PDB file of C-alpha atoms in Angstrom:
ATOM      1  CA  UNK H   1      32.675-176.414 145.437  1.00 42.00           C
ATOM      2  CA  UNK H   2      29.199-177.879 145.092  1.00 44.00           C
ATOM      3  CA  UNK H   3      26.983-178.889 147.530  1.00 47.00           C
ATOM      4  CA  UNK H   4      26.341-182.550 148.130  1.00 45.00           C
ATOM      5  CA  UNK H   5      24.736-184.068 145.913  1.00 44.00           C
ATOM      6  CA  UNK H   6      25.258-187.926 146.603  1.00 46.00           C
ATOM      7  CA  UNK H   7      22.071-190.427 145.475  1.00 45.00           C
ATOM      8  CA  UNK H   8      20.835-190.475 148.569  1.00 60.00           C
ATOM      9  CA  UNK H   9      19.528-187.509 150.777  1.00 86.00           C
ATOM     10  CA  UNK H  10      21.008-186.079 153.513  1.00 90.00           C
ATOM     11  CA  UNK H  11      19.447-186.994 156.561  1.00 93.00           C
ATOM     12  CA  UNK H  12      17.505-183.880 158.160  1.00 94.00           C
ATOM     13  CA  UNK H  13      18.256-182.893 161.797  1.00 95.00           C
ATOM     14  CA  UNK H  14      15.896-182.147 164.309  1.00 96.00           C
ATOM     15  CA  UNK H  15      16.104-180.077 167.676  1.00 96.00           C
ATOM     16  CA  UNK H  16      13.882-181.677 170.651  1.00 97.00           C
ATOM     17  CA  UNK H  17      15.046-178.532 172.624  1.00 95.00           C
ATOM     18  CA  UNK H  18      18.220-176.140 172.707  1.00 92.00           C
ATOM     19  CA  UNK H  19      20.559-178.733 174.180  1.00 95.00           C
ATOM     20  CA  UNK H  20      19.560-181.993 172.223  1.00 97.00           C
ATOM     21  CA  UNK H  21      19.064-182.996 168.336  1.00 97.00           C
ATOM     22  CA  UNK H  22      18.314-186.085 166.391  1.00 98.00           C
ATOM     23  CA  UNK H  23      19.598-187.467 163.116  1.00 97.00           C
ATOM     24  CA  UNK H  24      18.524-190.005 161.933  1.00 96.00           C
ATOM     25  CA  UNK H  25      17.356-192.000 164.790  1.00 96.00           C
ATOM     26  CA  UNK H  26      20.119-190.529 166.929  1.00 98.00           C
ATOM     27  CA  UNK H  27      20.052-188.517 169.346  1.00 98.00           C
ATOM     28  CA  UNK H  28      23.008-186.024 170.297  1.00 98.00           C
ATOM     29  CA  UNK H  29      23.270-184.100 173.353  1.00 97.00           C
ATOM     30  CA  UNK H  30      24.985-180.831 172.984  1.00 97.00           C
ATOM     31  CA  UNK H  31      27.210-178.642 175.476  1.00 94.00           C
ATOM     32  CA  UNK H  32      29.683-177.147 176.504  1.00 87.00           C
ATOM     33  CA  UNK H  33      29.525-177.177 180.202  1.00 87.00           C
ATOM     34  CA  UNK H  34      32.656-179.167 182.306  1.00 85.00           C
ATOM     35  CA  UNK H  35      29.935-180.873 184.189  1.00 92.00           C
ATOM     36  CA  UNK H  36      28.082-182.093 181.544  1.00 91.00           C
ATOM     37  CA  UNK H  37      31.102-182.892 179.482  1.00 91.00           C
ATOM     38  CA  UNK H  38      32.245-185.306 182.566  1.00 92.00           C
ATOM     39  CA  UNK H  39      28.915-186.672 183.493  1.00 95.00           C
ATOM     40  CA  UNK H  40      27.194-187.543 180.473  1.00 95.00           C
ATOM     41  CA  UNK H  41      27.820-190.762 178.842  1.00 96.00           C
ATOM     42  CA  UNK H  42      27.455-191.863 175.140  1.00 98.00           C
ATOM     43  CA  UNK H  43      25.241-194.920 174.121  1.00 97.00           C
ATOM     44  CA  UNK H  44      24.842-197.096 171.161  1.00 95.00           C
ATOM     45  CA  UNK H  45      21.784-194.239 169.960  1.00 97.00           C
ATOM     46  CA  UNK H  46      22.445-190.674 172.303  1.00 98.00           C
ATOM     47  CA  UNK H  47      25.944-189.363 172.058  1.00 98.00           C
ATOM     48  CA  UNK H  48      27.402-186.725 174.386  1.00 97.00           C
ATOM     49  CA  UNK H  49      28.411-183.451 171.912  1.00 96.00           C
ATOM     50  CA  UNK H  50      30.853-181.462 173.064  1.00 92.00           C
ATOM     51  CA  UNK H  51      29.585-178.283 171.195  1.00 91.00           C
ATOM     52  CA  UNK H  52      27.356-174.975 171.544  1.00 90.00           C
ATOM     53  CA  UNK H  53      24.447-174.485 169.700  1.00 92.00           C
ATOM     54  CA  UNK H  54      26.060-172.375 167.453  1.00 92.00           C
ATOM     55  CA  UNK H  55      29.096-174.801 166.251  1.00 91.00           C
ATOM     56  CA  UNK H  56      26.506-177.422 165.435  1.00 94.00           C
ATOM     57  CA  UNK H  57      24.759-174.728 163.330  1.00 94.00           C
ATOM     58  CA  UNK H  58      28.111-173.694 162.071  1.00 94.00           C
ATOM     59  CA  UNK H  59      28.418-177.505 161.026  1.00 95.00           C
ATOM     60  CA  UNK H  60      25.076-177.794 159.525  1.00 95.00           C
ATOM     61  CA  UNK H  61      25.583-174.764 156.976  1.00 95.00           C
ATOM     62  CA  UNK H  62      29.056-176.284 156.035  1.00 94.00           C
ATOM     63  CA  UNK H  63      26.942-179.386 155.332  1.00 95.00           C
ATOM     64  CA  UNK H  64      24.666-177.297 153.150  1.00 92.00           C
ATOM     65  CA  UNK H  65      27.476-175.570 151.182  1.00 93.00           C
ATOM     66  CA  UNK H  66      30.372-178.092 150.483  1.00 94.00           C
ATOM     67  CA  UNK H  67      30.445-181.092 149.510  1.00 93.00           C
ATOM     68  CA  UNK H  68      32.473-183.045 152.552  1.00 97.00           C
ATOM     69  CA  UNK H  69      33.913-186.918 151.153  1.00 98.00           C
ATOM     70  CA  UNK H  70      36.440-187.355 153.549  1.00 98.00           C
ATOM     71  CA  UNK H  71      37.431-186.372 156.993  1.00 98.00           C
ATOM     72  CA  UNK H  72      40.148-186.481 159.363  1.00 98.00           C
ATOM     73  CA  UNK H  73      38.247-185.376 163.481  1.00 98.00           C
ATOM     74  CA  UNK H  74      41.280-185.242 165.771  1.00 97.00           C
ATOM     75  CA  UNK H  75      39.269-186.050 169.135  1.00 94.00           C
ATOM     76  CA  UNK H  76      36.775-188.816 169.846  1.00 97.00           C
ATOM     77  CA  UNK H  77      36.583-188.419 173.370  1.00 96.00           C
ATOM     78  CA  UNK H  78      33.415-189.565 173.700  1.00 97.00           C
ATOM     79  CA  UNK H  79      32.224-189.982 169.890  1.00 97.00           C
ATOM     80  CA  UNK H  80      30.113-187.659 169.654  1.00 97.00           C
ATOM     81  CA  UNK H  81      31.387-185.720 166.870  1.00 97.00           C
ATOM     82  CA  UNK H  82      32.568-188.738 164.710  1.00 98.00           C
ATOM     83  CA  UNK H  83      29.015-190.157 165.009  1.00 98.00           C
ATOM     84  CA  UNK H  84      27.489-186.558 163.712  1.00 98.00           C
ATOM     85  CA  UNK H  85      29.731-186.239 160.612  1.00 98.00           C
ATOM     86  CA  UNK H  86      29.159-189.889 159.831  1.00 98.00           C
ATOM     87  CA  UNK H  87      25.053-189.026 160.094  1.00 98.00           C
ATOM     88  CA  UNK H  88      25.464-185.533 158.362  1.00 97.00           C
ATOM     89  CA  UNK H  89      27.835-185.843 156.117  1.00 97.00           C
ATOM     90  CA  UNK H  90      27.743-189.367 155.266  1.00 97.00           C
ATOM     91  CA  UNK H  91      31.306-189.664 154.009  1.00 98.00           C
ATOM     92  CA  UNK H  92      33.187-192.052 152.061  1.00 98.00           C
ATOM     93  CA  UNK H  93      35.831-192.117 154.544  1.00 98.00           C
ATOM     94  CA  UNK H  94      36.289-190.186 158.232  1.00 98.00           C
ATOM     95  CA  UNK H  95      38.695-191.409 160.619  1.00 98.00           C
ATOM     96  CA  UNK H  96      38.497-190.210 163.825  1.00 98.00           C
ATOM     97  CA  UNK H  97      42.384-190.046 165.695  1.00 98.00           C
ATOM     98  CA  UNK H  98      42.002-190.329 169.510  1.00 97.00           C
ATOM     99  CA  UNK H  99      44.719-189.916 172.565  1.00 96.00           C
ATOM    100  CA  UNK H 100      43.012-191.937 174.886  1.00 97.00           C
ATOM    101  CA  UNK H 101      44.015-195.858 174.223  1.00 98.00           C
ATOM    102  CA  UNK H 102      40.622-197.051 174.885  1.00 98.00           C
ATOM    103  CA  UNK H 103      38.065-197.776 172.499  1.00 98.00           C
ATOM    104  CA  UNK H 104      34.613-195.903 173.106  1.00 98.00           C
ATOM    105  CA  UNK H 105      32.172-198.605 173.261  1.00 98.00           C
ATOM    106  CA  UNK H 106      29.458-196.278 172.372  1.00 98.00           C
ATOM    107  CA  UNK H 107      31.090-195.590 169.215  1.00 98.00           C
ATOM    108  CA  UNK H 108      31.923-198.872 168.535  1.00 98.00           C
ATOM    109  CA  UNK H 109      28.201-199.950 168.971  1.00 98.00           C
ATOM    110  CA  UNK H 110      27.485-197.149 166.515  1.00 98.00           C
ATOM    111  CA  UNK H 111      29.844-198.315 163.690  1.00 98.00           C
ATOM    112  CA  UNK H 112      28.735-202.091 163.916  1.00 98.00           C
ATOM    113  CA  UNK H 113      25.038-200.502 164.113  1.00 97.00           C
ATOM    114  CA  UNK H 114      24.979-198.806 161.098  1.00 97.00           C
ATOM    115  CA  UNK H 115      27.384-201.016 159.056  1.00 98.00           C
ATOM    116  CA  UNK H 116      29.969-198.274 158.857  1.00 98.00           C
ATOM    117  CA  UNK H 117      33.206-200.479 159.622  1.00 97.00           C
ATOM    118  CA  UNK H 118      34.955-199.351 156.274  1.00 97.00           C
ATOM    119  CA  UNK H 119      33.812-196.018 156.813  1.00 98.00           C
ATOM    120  CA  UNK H 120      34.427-194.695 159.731  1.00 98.00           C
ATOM    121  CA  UNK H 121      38.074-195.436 161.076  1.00 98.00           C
ATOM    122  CA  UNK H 122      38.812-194.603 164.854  1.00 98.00           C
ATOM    123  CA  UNK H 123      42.518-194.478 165.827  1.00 98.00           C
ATOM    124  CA  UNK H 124      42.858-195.210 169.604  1.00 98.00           C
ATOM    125  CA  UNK H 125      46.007-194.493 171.430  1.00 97.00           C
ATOM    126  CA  UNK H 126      47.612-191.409 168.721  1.00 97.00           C
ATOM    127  CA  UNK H 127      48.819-188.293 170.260  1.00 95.00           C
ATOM    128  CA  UNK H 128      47.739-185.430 167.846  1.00 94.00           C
ATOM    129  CA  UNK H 129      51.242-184.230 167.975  1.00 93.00           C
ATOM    130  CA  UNK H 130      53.031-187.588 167.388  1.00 95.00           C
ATOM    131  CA  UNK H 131      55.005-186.627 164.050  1.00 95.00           C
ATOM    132  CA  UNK H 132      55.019-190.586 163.285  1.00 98.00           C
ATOM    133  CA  UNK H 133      52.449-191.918 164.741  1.00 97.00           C
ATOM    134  CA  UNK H 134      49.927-189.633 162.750  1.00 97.00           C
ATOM    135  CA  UNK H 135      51.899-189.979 159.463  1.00 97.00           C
ATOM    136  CA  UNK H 136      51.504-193.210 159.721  1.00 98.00           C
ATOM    137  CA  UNK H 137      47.646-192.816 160.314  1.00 98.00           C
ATOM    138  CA  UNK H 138      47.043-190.162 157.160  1.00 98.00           C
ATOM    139  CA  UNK H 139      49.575-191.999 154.799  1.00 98.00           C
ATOM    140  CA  UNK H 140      47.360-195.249 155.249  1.00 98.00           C
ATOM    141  CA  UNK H 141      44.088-193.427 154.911  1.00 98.00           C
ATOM    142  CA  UNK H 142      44.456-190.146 152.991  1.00 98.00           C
ATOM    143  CA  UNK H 143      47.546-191.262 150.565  1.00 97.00           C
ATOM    144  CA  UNK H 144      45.949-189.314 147.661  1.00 97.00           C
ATOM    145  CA  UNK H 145      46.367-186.375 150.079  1.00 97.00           C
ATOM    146  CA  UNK H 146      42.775-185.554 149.634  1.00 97.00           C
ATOM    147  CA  UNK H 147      41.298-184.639 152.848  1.00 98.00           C
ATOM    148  CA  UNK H 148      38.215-182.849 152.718  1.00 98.00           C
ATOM    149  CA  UNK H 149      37.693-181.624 156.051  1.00 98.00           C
ATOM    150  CA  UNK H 150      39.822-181.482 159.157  1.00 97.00           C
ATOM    151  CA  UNK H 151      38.223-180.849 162.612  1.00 96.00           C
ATOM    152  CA  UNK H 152      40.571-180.745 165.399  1.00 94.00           C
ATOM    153  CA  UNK H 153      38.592-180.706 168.717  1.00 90.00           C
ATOM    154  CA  UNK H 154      41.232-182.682 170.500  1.00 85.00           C
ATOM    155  CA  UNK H 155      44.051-180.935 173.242  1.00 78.00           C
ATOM    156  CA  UNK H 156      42.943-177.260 173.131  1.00 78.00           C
ATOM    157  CA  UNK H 157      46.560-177.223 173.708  1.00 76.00           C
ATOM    158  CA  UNK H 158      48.812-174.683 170.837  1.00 83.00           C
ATOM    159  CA  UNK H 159      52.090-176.917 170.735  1.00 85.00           C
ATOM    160  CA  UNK H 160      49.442-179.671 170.030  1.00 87.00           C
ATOM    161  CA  UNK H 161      47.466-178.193 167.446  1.00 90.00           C
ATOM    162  CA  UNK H 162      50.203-176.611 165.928  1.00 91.00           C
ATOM    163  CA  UNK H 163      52.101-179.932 165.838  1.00 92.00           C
ATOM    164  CA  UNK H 164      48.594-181.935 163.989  1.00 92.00           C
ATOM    165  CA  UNK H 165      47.960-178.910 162.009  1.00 94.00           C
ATOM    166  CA  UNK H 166      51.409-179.221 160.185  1.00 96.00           C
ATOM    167  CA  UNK H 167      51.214-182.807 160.079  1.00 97.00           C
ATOM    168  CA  UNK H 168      47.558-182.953 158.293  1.00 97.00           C
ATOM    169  CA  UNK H 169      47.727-179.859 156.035  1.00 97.00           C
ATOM    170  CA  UNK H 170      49.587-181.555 153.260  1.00 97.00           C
ATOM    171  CA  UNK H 171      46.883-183.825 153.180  1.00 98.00           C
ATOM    172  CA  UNK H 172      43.742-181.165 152.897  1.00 98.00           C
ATOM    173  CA  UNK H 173      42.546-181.056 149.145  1.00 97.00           C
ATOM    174  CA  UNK H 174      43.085-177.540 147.983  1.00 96.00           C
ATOM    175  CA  UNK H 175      39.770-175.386 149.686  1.00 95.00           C
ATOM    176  CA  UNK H 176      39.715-178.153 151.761  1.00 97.00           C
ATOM    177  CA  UNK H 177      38.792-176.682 155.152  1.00 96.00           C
ATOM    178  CA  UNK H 178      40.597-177.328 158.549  1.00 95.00           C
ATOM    179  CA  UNK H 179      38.965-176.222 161.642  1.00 92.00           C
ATOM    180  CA  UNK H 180      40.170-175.926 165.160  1.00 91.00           C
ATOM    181  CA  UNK H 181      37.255-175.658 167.326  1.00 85.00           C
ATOM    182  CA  UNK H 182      36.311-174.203 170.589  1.00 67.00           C
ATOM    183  CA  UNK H 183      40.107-172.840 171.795  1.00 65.00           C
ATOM    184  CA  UNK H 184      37.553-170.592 174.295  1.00 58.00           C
ATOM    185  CA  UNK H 185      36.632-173.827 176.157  1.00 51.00           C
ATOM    186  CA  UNK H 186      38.654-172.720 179.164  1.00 52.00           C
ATOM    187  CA  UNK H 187      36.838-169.252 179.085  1.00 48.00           C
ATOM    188  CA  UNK H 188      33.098-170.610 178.814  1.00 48.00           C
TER     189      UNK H 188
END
């Protein structure tokens, strides 16, 4: 597959320091520490990232050798990750499935912020291993079954990601990639 090669540029990240980057004009704050995770809130324009270091540059040289259209993230918890691919990748389409019922105002300010309402699709209130309740979320978005990339950074749980794993993989492109990330949370 190529790399991107939309009109417009990809927007450039930059690292203040190890544990926070901008794209853009926003600013993402990145770790994996349980503290951190639980104490740092998302705004409109800084966005907790549940990541290391070395996922983000994981996700950066995916950026800079596929070219990424469409994306399913199975996790918002507190946008973070939904507001990077939508500043990386700058897809056509990336919906963003969510357990928790309630919206993440942060993200919310985001979307209306950078006019992205068609764009990027969250999905309060789905269980990642709800056989109909995601069906029902990837037949209305990805009918075509055409799924670029799949990130699922949602229960750390294996009956869960199992459960979305065989759900969403009829819906990956072929070399589409699916990723499960950071199953060593508990270890860190």
């Amino acid at each position: 597959m190529e790399p991107p090669s939309t009109g417009s540029q990809l927007p450039e990240p930059e690292w203040i320091d190890e544990n926070l980057m901008r794209v853009d004009g926003v600013e993402f704050f990145v770790t994996a520490g349980l503290d951190a995770l639980h104490a740092h809130q998302s705004t409109r324009n800084h966005f907790l990232l549940g990541k290391n270091r070395q996922m983000v540059d994981d996700i950066l040289a995916l950026r800079d050798r596929e070219h990424i259209e469409r994306i399913l993230d199975i996790g918002i918890f507190k946008g973070g990750s939904a507001a990077l691919y939508a500043k990386l990748f700058q897809p056509a389409k990336l919906v963003a499935v969510e357990y928790a019922a309630e919206p993440v105002p942060a993200l919310t300010q985001f979307i209306d912020d950078n006019a992205l309402g068609a764009r990027l699709i969250p999905v309060y209130g789905t269980d990642q291993s709800d056989a109909k309740a995601m069906s029902r979320v990837l037949e209305a978005h990805f009918s075509a079954r055409d799924i670029d990339l799949v990130v699922d950074d949602a229960s750390h749980f294996f009956m869960e990601s199992r459960a979305a794993l065989n759900l969403a993989l009829p819906y990956l492109r072929p070399g589409g990639l699916y990723i499960i990330e950071d199953w060593g949370w508990a270890h860190w």
